[in-house]
PDB file of C-alpha atoms in Angstrom:
ATOM      1  CA  MET A  28       4.259 -11.093  17.486  1.00 66.00           C
ATOM      2  CA  THR A  29       2.042  -8.377  18.933  1.00 87.00           C
ATOM      3  CA  SER A  30      -0.553  -6.875  16.404  1.00 92.00           C
ATOM      4  CA  VAL A  31      -1.324  -3.778  16.449  1.00 96.00           C
ATOM      5  CA  ILE A  32      -4.370  -3.616  13.908  1.00 97.00           C
ATOM      6  CA  GLU A  33      -6.694  -7.201  13.907  1.00 96.00           C
ATOM      7  CA  THR A  34     -10.189  -7.883  12.768  1.00 96.00           C
ATOM      8  CA  ARG A  35     -11.762 -10.754  11.965  1.00 96.00           C
ATOM      9  CA  GLY A  36     -15.183 -11.587  10.304  1.00 96.00           C
ATOM     10  CA  LEU A  37     -15.098  -7.624  10.096  1.00 96.00           C
ATOM     11  CA  GLN A  38     -18.411  -6.237   8.786  1.00 96.00           C
ATOM     12  CA  LYS A  39     -20.253  -3.258   7.576  1.00 96.00           C
ATOM     13  CA  ARG A  40     -23.666  -3.076   6.243  1.00 95.00           C
ATOM     14  CA  PHE A  41     -24.950   0.579   4.845  1.00 94.00           C
ATOM     15  CA  GLY A  42     -28.456  -0.514   4.715  1.00 92.00           C
ATOM     16  CA  ARG A  43     -28.725  -3.079   1.684  1.00 92.00           C
ATOM     17  CA  VAL A  44     -25.219  -2.843   0.714  1.00 93.00           C
ATOM     18  CA  GLN A  45     -22.512  -5.356   2.399  1.00 94.00           C
ATOM     19  CA  ALA A  46     -19.126  -3.025   2.285  1.00 95.00           C
ATOM     20  CA  LEU A  47     -17.113  -5.341   4.379  1.00 95.00           C
ATOM     21  CA  ASP A  48     -18.379  -8.907   4.396  1.00 94.00           C
ATOM     22  CA  GLY A  49     -15.988 -10.994   6.618  1.00 95.00           C
ATOM     23  CA  LEU A  50     -12.752  -9.017   6.238  1.00 95.00           C
ATOM     24  CA  ASP A  51      -9.600 -10.650   8.178  1.00 96.00           C
ATOM     25  CA  LEU A  52      -6.738  -7.683   8.545  1.00 95.00           C
ATOM     26  CA  THR A  53      -3.191  -8.402  10.760  1.00 95.00           C
ATOM     27  CA  VAL A  54      -0.672  -5.351  10.914  1.00 95.00           C
ATOM     28  CA  ASP A  55       2.392  -6.633  13.361  1.00 94.00           C
ATOM     29  CA  GLU A  56       3.964  -4.185  15.261  1.00 94.00           C
ATOM     30  CA  GLY A  57       6.762  -2.453  13.028  1.00 93.00           C
ATOM     31  CA  GLU A  58       5.290  -3.639  10.551  1.00 94.00           C
ATOM     32  CA  VAL A  59       4.650  -1.858   6.860  1.00 95.00           C
ATOM     33  CA  HIS A  60       1.398  -3.399   5.557  1.00 95.00           C
ATOM     34  CA  GLY A  61       0.078  -2.975   1.896  1.00 93.00           C
ATOM     35  CA  PHE A  62      -3.670  -2.821   1.923  1.00 93.00           C
ATOM     36  CA  LEU A  63      -4.702  -2.981  -2.201  1.00 87.00           C
ATOM     37  CA  GLY A  64      -8.045  -3.257  -3.728  1.00 83.00           C
ATOM     38  CA  PRO A  65      -9.795  -0.988  -6.408  1.00 77.00           C
ATOM     39  CA  ASN A  66     -12.256   1.529  -5.526  1.00 79.00           C
ATOM     40  CA  GLY A  67     -15.528   0.031  -4.160  1.00 83.00           C
ATOM     41  CA  ALA A  68     -13.056  -2.931  -2.681  1.00 86.00           C
ATOM     42  CA  GLY A  69     -13.531  -1.341   1.311  1.00 92.00           C
ATOM     43  CA  LYS A  70     -10.600  -0.241   1.971  1.00 92.00           C
ATOM     44  CA  THR A  71     -11.918   3.226   3.205  1.00 93.00           C
ATOM     45  CA  THR A  72     -14.511   1.691   4.909  1.00 95.00           C
ATOM     46  CA  THR A  73     -11.755  -0.754   6.482  1.00 96.00           C
ATOM     47  CA  ILE A  74      -9.923   2.465   7.512  1.00 96.00           C
ATOM     48  CA  ARG A  75     -12.942   4.208   8.857  1.00 96.00           C
ATOM     49  CA  VAL A  76     -13.916   1.530  11.234  1.00 96.00           C
ATOM     50  CA  LEU A  77     -10.331   1.164  12.625  1.00 97.00           C
ATOM     51  CA  LEU A  78     -10.080   5.034  13.283  1.00 96.00           C
ATOM     52  CA  GLY A  79     -13.120   4.894  15.504  1.00 95.00           C
ATOM     53  CA  LEU A  80     -15.203   7.109  12.826  1.00 95.00           C
ATOM     54  CA  ILE A  81     -17.962   4.199  12.176  1.00 95.00           C
ATOM     55  CA  HIS A  82     -19.014   1.410  13.731  1.00 95.00           C
ATOM     56  CA  ALA A  83     -18.615  -2.068  12.556  1.00 95.00           C
ATOM     57  CA  SER A  84     -21.913  -4.237  12.056  1.00 95.00           C
ATOM     58  CA  GLY A  85     -20.091  -7.263  13.391  1.00 95.00           C
ATOM     59  CA  GLY A  86     -16.748  -9.385  13.814  1.00 96.00           C
ATOM     60  CA  SER A  87     -14.151  -7.756  15.671  1.00 96.00           C
ATOM     61  CA  VAL A  88     -11.801  -5.055  15.437  1.00 96.00           C
ATOM     62  CA  GLN A  89      -8.786  -4.358  17.762  1.00 96.00           C
ATOM     63  CA  VAL A  90      -6.327  -1.395  17.254  1.00 96.00           C
ATOM     64  CA  PHE A  91      -3.738  -1.661  20.126  1.00 96.00           C
ATOM     65  CA  GLY A  92      -6.072  -4.389  21.901  1.00 93.00           C
ATOM     66  CA  GLU A  93      -8.816  -1.905  22.073  1.00 94.00           C
ATOM     67  CA  ASP A  94     -12.327  -1.440  20.116  1.00 94.00           C
ATOM     68  CA  PRO A  95     -11.636   2.186  18.268  1.00 95.00           C
ATOM     69  CA  TRP A  96     -15.201   2.591  18.758  1.00 93.00           C
ATOM     70  CA  GLY A  97     -15.770   4.232  21.612  1.00 86.00           C
ATOM     71  CA  LYS A  98     -12.059   4.890  22.366  1.00 90.00           C
ATOM     72  CA  ALA A  99     -11.145   6.790  18.936  1.00 90.00           C
ATOM     73  CA  ALA A 100      -9.561  10.093  20.939  1.00 89.00           C
ATOM     74  CA  ARG A 101      -7.699   7.948  22.973  1.00 90.00           C
ATOM     75  CA  LEU A 102      -5.880   5.609  20.433  1.00 92.00           C
ATOM     76  CA  HIS A 103      -5.555   8.885  18.136  1.00 91.00           C
ATOM     77  CA  GLU A 104      -2.833   9.966  20.353  1.00 90.00           C
ATOM     78  CA  ARG A 105      -0.853   6.967  18.632  1.00 93.00           C
ATOM     79  CA  ILE A 106      -2.248   7.416  15.432  1.00 95.00           C
ATOM     80  CA  ALA A 107      -1.441   9.323  12.571  1.00 95.00           C
ATOM     81  CA  TYR A 108      -3.911   9.387   9.548  1.00 96.00           C
ATOM     82  CA  VAL A 109      -3.472  10.630   6.247  1.00 95.00           C
ATOM     83  CA  PRO A 110      -6.448  10.483   3.525  1.00 92.00           C
ATOM     84  CA  GLY A 111      -6.264  10.187   0.232  1.00 87.00           C
ATOM     85  CA  ASP A 112      -8.436  13.814  -0.906  1.00 88.00           C
ATOM     86  CA  VAL A 113      -7.071  16.569   1.802  1.00 92.00           C
ATOM     87  CA  ALA A 114      -9.499  19.715   3.044  1.00 91.00           C
ATOM     88  CA  LEU A 115      -7.480  22.250   4.610  1.00 94.00           C
ATOM     89  CA  TRP A 116      -8.483  25.611   6.627  1.00 95.00           C
ATOM     90  CA  PRO A 117      -8.560  28.051   3.858  1.00 94.00           C
ATOM     91  CA  ASN A 118      -7.456  30.664   5.918  1.00 95.00           C
ATOM     92  CA  LEU A 119      -4.152  29.119   7.370  1.00 97.00           C
ATOM     93  CA  SER A 120      -1.332  28.539   6.021  1.00 97.00           C
ATOM     94  CA  GLY A 121       0.662  25.543   5.245  1.00 96.00           C
ATOM     95  CA  GLY A 122       2.628  26.196   8.689  1.00 97.00           C
ATOM     96  CA  GLU A 123      -0.346  27.524  10.400  1.00 97.00           C
ATOM     97  CA  ILE A 124      -1.745  24.098   9.537  1.00 97.00           C
ATOM     98  CA  ILE A 125       0.571  21.626  10.190  1.00 97.00           C
ATOM     99  CA  ASP A 126       1.890  23.277  13.835  1.00 97.00           C
ATOM    100  CA  LEU A 127      -1.979  23.179  14.253  1.00 96.00           C
ATOM    101  CA  ILE A 128      -2.267  19.087  13.844  1.00 95.00           C
ATOM    102  CA  ALA A 129       0.892  18.776  15.800  1.00 94.00           C
ATOM    103  CA  ARG A 130      -0.391  20.684  18.867  1.00 94.00           C
ATOM    104  CA  LEU A 131      -3.769  19.051  18.801  1.00 90.00           C
ATOM    105  CA  ARG A 132      -1.895  15.588  19.219  1.00 88.00           C
ATOM    106  CA  GLY A 133      -0.172  17.144  22.147  1.00 89.00           C
ATOM    107  CA  THR A 134       3.246  17.985  20.471  1.00 93.00           C
ATOM    108  CA  ASN A 135       5.425  20.926  21.724  1.00 94.00           C
ATOM    109  CA  THR A 136       5.806  23.470  18.531  1.00 94.00           C
ATOM    110  CA  LYS A 137       8.395  25.560  20.013  1.00 95.00           C
ATOM    111  CA  SER A 138      10.933  22.233  20.980  1.00 95.00           C
ATOM    112  CA  ALA A 139      13.968  21.888  19.070  1.00 96.00           C
ATOM    113  CA  ASP A 140      13.555  18.158  18.230  1.00 95.00           C
ATOM    114  CA  TYR A 141       9.626  19.175  16.635  1.00 95.00           C
ATOM    115  CA  ILE A 142      11.055  22.293  14.819  1.00 96.00           C
ATOM    116  CA  ALA A 143      14.001  20.243  13.278  1.00 96.00           C
ATOM    117  CA  ARG A 144      12.002  17.525  12.115  1.00 95.00           C
ATOM    118  CA  ARG A 145       9.010  19.464  10.452  1.00 96.00           C
ATOM    119  CA  ASP A 146      11.877  21.824   8.900  1.00 97.00           C
ATOM    120  CA  ARG A 147      13.496  18.929   7.421  1.00 97.00           C
ATOM    121  CA  LEU A 148      10.024  17.177   6.009  1.00 97.00           C
ATOM    122  CA  VAL A 149       9.171  20.950   4.556  1.00 97.00           C
ATOM    123  CA  GLU A 150      12.257  20.786   2.581  1.00 97.00           C
ATOM    124  CA  ALA A 151      11.870  17.419   1.326  1.00 96.00           C
ATOM    125  CA  PHE A 152       8.852  17.972   0.201  1.00 96.00           C
ATOM    126  CA  GLN A 153       9.364  21.147  -1.426  1.00 96.00           C
ATOM    127  CA  LEU A 154       6.382  22.779   0.150  1.00 96.00           C
ATOM    128  CA  ASP A 155       6.151  26.586   1.084  1.00 96.00           C
ATOM    129  CA  PRO A 156       4.909  26.539   4.182  1.00 96.00           C
ATOM    130  CA  ARG A 157       3.997  30.425   4.107  1.00 96.00           C
ATOM    131  CA  LYS A 158       0.963  30.399   1.453  1.00 96.00           C
ATOM    132  CA  LYS A 159      -2.180  30.007   2.428  1.00 96.00           C
ATOM    133  CA  SER A 160      -3.954  26.713   1.992  1.00 95.00           C
ATOM    134  CA  ARG A 161      -6.516  27.748  -0.576  1.00 95.00           C
ATOM    135  CA  THR A 162      -3.966  28.849  -2.836  1.00 96.00           C
ATOM    136  CA  TYR A 163      -2.735  24.937  -2.725  1.00 95.00           C
ATOM    137  CA  SER A 164      -2.781  22.488  -5.700  1.00 94.00           C
ATOM    138  CA  LYS A 165      -3.862  18.976  -4.942  1.00 94.00           C
ATOM    139  CA  GLY A 166      -0.322  17.934  -4.190  1.00 94.00           C
ATOM    140  CA  ASN A 167       0.612  20.677  -2.367  1.00 95.00           C
ATOM    141  CA  ARG A 168      -2.353  19.740   0.170  1.00 96.00           C
ATOM    142  CA  GLN A 169      -1.554  16.727   0.140  1.00 96.00           C
ATOM    143  CA  LYS A 170       1.828  17.443   1.135  1.00 97.00           C
ATOM    144  CA  VAL A 171       0.902  19.684   4.015  1.00 97.00           C
ATOM    145  CA  ALA A 172      -1.047  16.060   5.373  1.00 96.00           C
ATOM    146  CA  LEU A 173       2.061  14.212   4.756  1.00 97.00           C
ATOM    147  CA  VAL A 174       4.398  16.620   6.727  1.00 97.00           C
ATOM    148  CA  ALA A 175       2.080  17.036   9.480  1.00 96.00           C
ATOM    149  CA  ALA A 176       1.311  13.365   9.823  1.00 96.00           C
ATOM    150  CA  PHE A 177       5.403  12.529  10.039  1.00 96.00           C
ATOM    151  CA  ALA A 178       6.636  15.922  11.841  1.00 95.00           C
ATOM    152  CA  THR A 179       4.980  14.259  15.159  1.00 93.00           C
ATOM    153  CA  PRO A 180       6.423  10.424  15.794  1.00 92.00           C
ATOM    154  CA  ALA A 181       3.458   7.757  15.988  1.00 94.00           C
ATOM    155  CA  GLN A 182       3.344   4.405  16.782  1.00 95.00           C
ATOM    156  CA  LEU A 183       0.876   3.624  13.958  1.00 96.00           C
ATOM    157  CA  TYR A 184       0.506   5.335  10.605  1.00 97.00           C
ATOM    158  CA  ILE A 185      -2.860   4.589   8.273  1.00 97.00           C
ATOM    159  CA  LEU A 186      -2.169   6.031   5.111  1.00 96.00           C
ATOM    160  CA  ASP A 187      -4.889   5.946   2.603  1.00 93.00           C
ATOM    161  CA  GLU A 188      -3.771   6.839  -1.014  1.00 91.00           C
ATOM    162  CA  PRO A 189      -1.378   9.195   0.558  1.00 92.00           C
ATOM    163  CA  THR A 190       0.619   9.969  -2.296  1.00 90.00           C
ATOM    164  CA  SER A 191      -2.397  10.933  -4.918  1.00 87.00           C
ATOM    165  CA  GLY A 192      -1.791  14.060  -6.230  1.00 88.00           C
ATOM    166  CA  LEU A 193       1.860  14.001  -6.141  1.00 91.00           C
ATOM    167  CA  ASP A 194       4.421  13.933  -8.978  1.00 91.00           C
ATOM    168  CA  PRO A 195       7.051  10.767  -9.652  1.00 89.00           C
ATOM    169  CA  VAL A 196       9.981  13.195  -7.747  1.00 93.00           C
ATOM    170  CA  MET A 197       7.793  13.397  -4.459  1.00 94.00           C
ATOM    171  CA  GLU A 198       6.183   9.794  -4.372  1.00 92.00           C
ATOM    172  CA  ALA A 199      10.252   9.198  -4.375  1.00 92.00           C
ATOM    173  CA  VAL A 200      10.121  11.526  -1.214  1.00 94.00           C
ATOM    174  CA  PHE A 201       7.376   9.931   0.870  1.00 94.00           C
ATOM    175  CA  SER A 202       8.828   6.624   0.178  1.00 93.00           C
ATOM    176  CA  GLU A 203      12.018   7.614   1.753  1.00 94.00           C
ATOM    177  CA  GLN A 204       9.980   9.041   4.679  1.00 94.00           C
ATOM    178  CA  VAL A 205       7.763   6.080   4.977  1.00 94.00           C
ATOM    179  CA  SER A 206      11.209   3.809   4.681  1.00 93.00           C
ATOM    180  CA  ARG A 207      12.741   6.183   7.551  1.00 93.00           C
ATOM    181  CA  ILE A 208       9.893   5.978  10.319  1.00 93.00           C
ATOM    182  CA  ALA A 209       9.888   2.492   9.836  1.00 92.00           C
ATOM    183  CA  LYS A 210      13.338   2.061  10.491  1.00 91.00           C
ATOM    184  CA  ASP A 211      14.603   4.727  12.681  1.00 89.00           C
ATOM    185  CA  ASP A 212      11.146   4.919  14.854  1.00 90.00           C
ATOM    186  CA  GLY A 213      10.114   1.268  14.612  1.00 91.00           C
ATOM    187  CA  ALA A 214       6.614   2.476  13.611  1.00 94.00           C
ATOM    188  CA  SER A 215       3.782   0.232  12.248  1.00 96.00           C
ATOM    189  CA  ILE A 216       2.111   1.211   9.153  1.00 97.00           C
ATOM    190  CA  LEU A 217      -1.129   0.382   7.325  1.00 97.00           C
ATOM    191  CA  LEU A 218      -0.725   1.625   3.387  1.00 95.00           C
ATOM    192  CA  SER A 219      -3.543   1.567   1.114  1.00 91.00           C
ATOM    193  CA  SER A 220      -2.423   2.366  -2.255  1.00 82.00           C
ATOM    194  CA  HIS A 221      -2.894   2.042  -5.824  1.00 75.00           C
ATOM    195  CA  ILE A 222       0.433   2.190  -7.095  1.00 76.00           C
ATOM    196  CA  LEU A 223       1.783  -1.176  -6.750  1.00 77.00           C
ATOM    197  CA  SER A 224       5.253  -0.816  -7.127  1.00 77.00           C
ATOM    198  CA  GLU A 225       5.094   1.558  -4.209  1.00 81.00           C
ATOM    199  CA  VAL A 226       3.875  -1.337  -2.319  1.00 85.00           C
ATOM    200  CA  GLU A 227       6.181  -3.570  -3.314  1.00 80.00           C
ATOM    201  CA  ALA A 228       9.235  -1.423  -2.642  1.00 84.00           C
ATOM    202  CA  LEU A 229       7.738  -0.550   0.957  1.00 89.00           C
ATOM    203  CA  CYS A 230       5.541  -3.229   2.252  1.00 91.00           C
ATOM    204  CA  ASP A 231       6.795  -6.428   4.514  1.00 89.00           C
ATOM    205  CA  GLY A 232       2.782  -7.637   3.705  1.00 90.00           C
ATOM    206  CA  VAL A 233       0.069  -7.289   1.728  1.00 91.00           C
ATOM    207  CA  THR A 234      -3.664  -8.177   2.125  1.00 92.00           C
ATOM    208  CA  ILE A 235      -5.260  -8.037  -0.908  1.00 88.00           C
ATOM    209  CA  ILE A 236      -9.424  -7.300  -0.438  1.00 89.00           C
ATOM    210  CA  ARG A 237     -12.242  -7.809  -3.054  1.00 86.00           C
ATOM    211  CA  ALA A 238     -15.964  -7.424  -2.147  1.00 87.00           C
ATOM    212  CA  GLY A 239     -15.000  -6.531   1.199  1.00 92.00           C
ATOM    213  CA  LYS A 240     -13.348  -9.489   1.932  1.00 92.00           C
ATOM    214  CA  ALA A 241      -9.713 -10.480   1.946  1.00 90.00           C
ATOM    215  CA  VAL A 242      -8.765 -12.719  -0.767  1.00 86.00           C
ATOM    216  CA  GLU A 243      -4.944 -13.053  -0.231  1.00 83.00           C
ATOM    217  CA  SER A 244      -2.743 -12.098   2.490  1.00 86.00           C
ATOM    218  CA  GLY A 245       1.178 -12.535   3.340  1.00 84.00           C
ATOM    219  CA  THR A 246       4.631 -11.849   2.827  1.00 82.00           C
ATOM    220  CA  LEU A 247       5.405 -10.597  -0.624  1.00 75.00           C
ATOM    221  CA  ALA A 248       7.884 -14.000  -0.474  1.00 71.00           C
ATOM    222  CA  ASP A 249       5.121 -16.445  -0.290  1.00 71.00           C
ATOM    223  CA  MET A 250       2.846 -14.838  -2.127  1.00 70.00           C
ATOM    224  CA  ARG A 251       5.254 -15.241  -5.078  1.00 63.00           C
ATOM    225  CA  HIS A 252       5.126 -18.928  -4.185  1.00 58.00           C
ATOM    226  CA  LEU A 253       1.660 -18.932  -5.019  1.00 58.00           C
ATOM    227  CA  THR A 254       2.152 -17.981  -8.765  1.00 64.00           C
ATOM    228  CA  ARG A 255       4.600 -18.716 -11.462  1.00 73.00           C
ATOM    229  CA  THR A 256       8.153 -17.319 -12.418  1.00 81.00           C
ATOM    230  CA  GLU A 257       8.850 -16.114 -15.432  1.00 84.00           C
ATOM    231  CA  ILE A 258      11.991 -17.259 -17.685  1.00 91.00           C
ATOM    232  CA  SER A 259      13.128 -16.974 -20.550  1.00 93.00           C
ATOM    233  CA  PHE A 260      17.014 -17.453 -22.605  1.00 92.00           C
ATOM    234  CA  ALA A 261      17.960 -17.638 -26.272  1.00 92.00           C
ATOM    235  CA  ALA A 262      16.377 -19.777 -28.537  1.00 89.00           C
ATOM    236  CA  ASP A 263      19.569 -20.378 -30.811  1.00 88.00           C
ATOM    237  CA  GLY A 264      19.744 -24.066 -31.451  1.00 86.00           C
ATOM    238  CA  ILE A 265      17.147 -24.709 -28.388  1.00 90.00           C
ATOM    239  CA  ASP A 266      14.283 -27.550 -29.355  1.00 89.00           C
ATOM    240  CA  PRO A 267      11.432 -26.060 -27.572  1.00 91.00           C
ATOM    241  CA  ALA A 268      10.292 -29.591 -26.852  1.00 90.00           C
ATOM    242  CA  ALA A 269      12.978 -30.403 -24.930  1.00 90.00           C
ATOM    243  CA  VAL A 270      11.720 -27.326 -22.358  1.00 90.00           C
ATOM    244  CA  GLU A 271       8.060 -28.746 -22.635  1.00 90.00           C
ATOM    245  CA  SER A 272       9.667 -32.021 -21.448  1.00 89.00           C
ATOM    246  CA  ILE A 273      10.942 -29.937 -17.566  1.00 89.00           C
ATOM    247  CA  PRO A 274       9.003 -30.850 -14.715  1.00 86.00           C
ATOM    248  CA  GLY A 275       6.736 -27.830 -14.229  1.00 83.00           C
ATOM    249  CA  ALA A 276       7.161 -25.692 -17.080  1.00 87.00           C
ATOM    250  CA  HIS A 277       4.631 -23.795 -18.834  1.00 85.00           C
ATOM    251  CA  ASP A 278       3.091 -21.872 -21.556  1.00 85.00           C
ATOM    252  CA  VAL A 279       6.435 -22.667 -23.886  1.00 91.00           C
ATOM    253  CA  THR A 280       6.211 -20.131 -26.630  1.00 92.00           C
ATOM    254  CA  VAL A 281       9.039 -18.663 -29.132  1.00 92.00           C
ATOM    255  CA  SER A 282       9.561 -14.619 -30.250  1.00 90.00           C
ATOM    256  CA  SER A 283      11.888 -12.314 -30.756  1.00 88.00           C
ATOM    257  CA  GLY A 284      14.679 -14.797 -31.068  1.00 91.00           C
ATOM    258  CA  ARG A 285      14.199 -16.122 -27.399  1.00 93.00           C
ATOM    259  CA  ILE A 286      12.154 -19.193 -25.613  1.00 93.00           C
ATOM    260  CA  HIS A 287       9.445 -17.740 -23.073  1.00 92.00           C
ATOM    261  CA  PHE A 288       7.996 -20.180 -20.639  1.00 91.00           C
ATOM    262  CA  THR A 289       6.599 -20.145 -17.171  1.00 85.00           C
ATOM    263  CA  ALA A 290       7.008 -22.534 -14.403  1.00 85.00           C
ATOM    264  CA  ASP A 291       5.780 -22.429 -10.619  1.00 76.00           C
ATOM    265  CA  SER A 292       7.780 -20.608  -8.297  1.00 71.00           C
ATOM    266  CA  ALA A 293       8.458 -23.809  -6.050  1.00 73.00           C
ATOM    267  CA  THR A 294       9.891 -26.217  -9.098  1.00 81.00           C
ATOM    268  CA  VAL A 295      11.912 -22.969 -10.245  1.00 85.00           C
ATOM    269  CA  ALA A 296      15.156 -24.429  -8.512  1.00 85.00           C
ATOM    270  CA  SER A 297      14.351 -27.720  -9.894  1.00 87.00           C
ATOM    271  CA  ALA A 298      14.392 -26.031 -13.241  1.00 88.00           C
ATOM    272  CA  LEU A 299      17.531 -24.604 -14.001  1.00 89.00           C
ATOM    273  CA  PRO A 300      19.772 -28.088 -13.793  1.00 91.00           C
ATOM    274  CA  ARG A 301      17.688 -28.905 -16.881  1.00 89.00           C
ATOM    275  CA  LEU A 302      18.148 -25.393 -18.708  1.00 91.00           C
ATOM    276  CA  GLY A 303      22.185 -25.999 -17.837  1.00 89.00           C
ATOM    277  CA  GLN A 304      22.111 -29.028 -19.655  1.00 90.00           C
ATOM    278  CA  LEU A 305      20.424 -27.640 -22.658  1.00 90.00           C
ATOM    279  CA  ASP A 306      23.273 -24.941 -22.683  1.00 91.00           C
ATOM    280  CA  VAL A 307      21.297 -22.270 -22.640  1.00 90.00           C
ATOM    281  CA  GLN A 308      22.444 -18.252 -23.084  1.00 91.00           C
ATOM    282  CA  SER A 309      21.123 -14.943 -21.902  1.00 90.00           C
ATOM    283  CA  LEU A 310      19.201 -16.876 -19.382  1.00 91.00           C
ATOM    284  CA  THR A 311      16.483 -14.331 -17.255  1.00 90.00           C
ATOM    285  CA  VAL A 312      14.444 -15.305 -14.325  1.00 86.00           C
ATOM    286  CA  THR A 313      11.762 -12.625 -13.443  1.00 79.00           C
ATOM    287  CA  PRO A 314       9.811 -13.266 -10.211  1.00 70.00           C
ATOM    288  CA  PRO A 315       5.865 -12.661 -10.303  1.00 64.00           C
ATOM    289  CA  SER A 316       5.850  -8.976  -9.497  1.00 64.00           C
ATOM    290  CA  LEU A 317       2.761  -7.782  -7.391  1.00 65.00           C
ATOM    291  CA  GLU A 318       0.673  -6.353 -10.356  1.00 65.00           C
ATOM    292  CA  GLU A 319       0.448  -9.746 -11.505  1.00 68.00           C
ATOM    293  CA  LEU A 320      -0.313 -11.362  -8.088  1.00 64.00           C
ATOM    294  CA  PHE A 321      -3.202  -8.212  -7.943  1.00 67.00           C
ATOM    295  CA  LEU A 322      -4.192  -9.681 -11.544  1.00 69.00           C
ATOM    296  CA  ARG A 323      -4.918 -12.891 -10.700  1.00 65.00           C
ATOM    297  CA  HIS A 324      -7.910 -11.736  -8.536  1.00 59.00           C
ATOM    298  CA  TYR A 325      -8.901  -9.069 -11.022  1.00 63.00           C
ATOM    299  CA  GLY A 326      -8.127  -9.651 -14.531  1.00 58.00           C
ATOM    300  CA  ASP A 327     -11.899 -10.572 -14.752  1.00 53.00           C
ATOM    301  CA  GLU A 328     -13.050  -7.660 -13.927  1.00 50.00           C
ATOM    302  CA  ILE A 329     -10.486  -5.744 -16.325  1.00 39.00           C
ATOM    303  CA  THR A 330     -11.441  -8.617 -19.150  1.00 41.00           C
ATOM    304  CA  ALA A 331     -15.091  -7.670 -18.235  1.00 43.00           C
ATOM    305  CA  ALA A 332     -14.794  -4.192 -18.658  1.00 36.00           C
ATOM    306  CA  ASP A 333     -12.693  -4.516 -21.912  1.00 37.00           C
ATOM    307  CA  THR A 334     -15.847  -6.428 -23.237  1.00 39.00           C
ATOM    308  CA  SER A 335     -18.312  -3.923 -22.216  1.00 38.00           C
ATOM    309  CA  LEU A 336     -16.334  -1.323 -24.037  1.00 30.00           C
ATOM    310  CA  GLU A 337     -16.319  -3.181 -26.983  1.00 41.00           C
ATOM    311  CA  ALA A 338     -19.828  -3.725 -27.269  1.00 42.00           C
ATOM    312  CA  VAL A 339     -20.066   0.180 -26.506  1.00 35.00           C
ATOM    313  CA  ARG A 340     -17.977   0.957 -29.573  1.00 38.00           C
TER     314      ARG A 340
END
């Protein structure tokens, strides 16, 4: 499969600060790829390198097979970018800005196809394009950027916290549009987001970044095999010791009338017949969520932050 984005050992230093420290990232053609990490992990720095806005300090980076540094103008003809904090021309209306960006990307804004696509997006995002952008809220400024990005088809969409400032209804509209361009246009999408449920629903693959390095990368299905599945059932007449004897069972507890335990994802299939022999009722099997995968790498930071807060109190 052809890679649209590929970085190997990517490094970026700002003085003494090592923002990227050997990052490996691959986004394949037609893939929706999630890019996760908290503030300061290096996501936005990576995106700026991919867009050719800053030069890498080391390693290699290719977008459509070319180094974006020095080739940005040509590559941007194939890329749509949405940042998480949008600045607009204050004296232009939202509609004027959308059309201006389309013309900058070489689109004929008088064509029926463009007008139909733009108007459909304006309606879907419930945006009033007649208002001056200086009157827009943060959410409406974000809508202008999203409509402008989606109104002209691109081969690669780089979206950096694109739903920042949107309410849950508009987040759902955004998800629908991403699914549409991935399915109908075959576009590749790099989606950086703090909303894990959004990434889980939309993305084919995920890269989790920490301190400028990729600490987990792959499809969600593959990554789930690296952690445990939660299983629970009604506790009536079941001896917890019998559950503890099941190979691969961990952390057996009883609460609220149910027995809970976790199992290595690779052993779930073999555990289910054993549960059948115990004649368990109301069985629930919950695969690990993206949030759990994320917390595997950042749970210690959250614990440390909570400890520091308690010390201050």
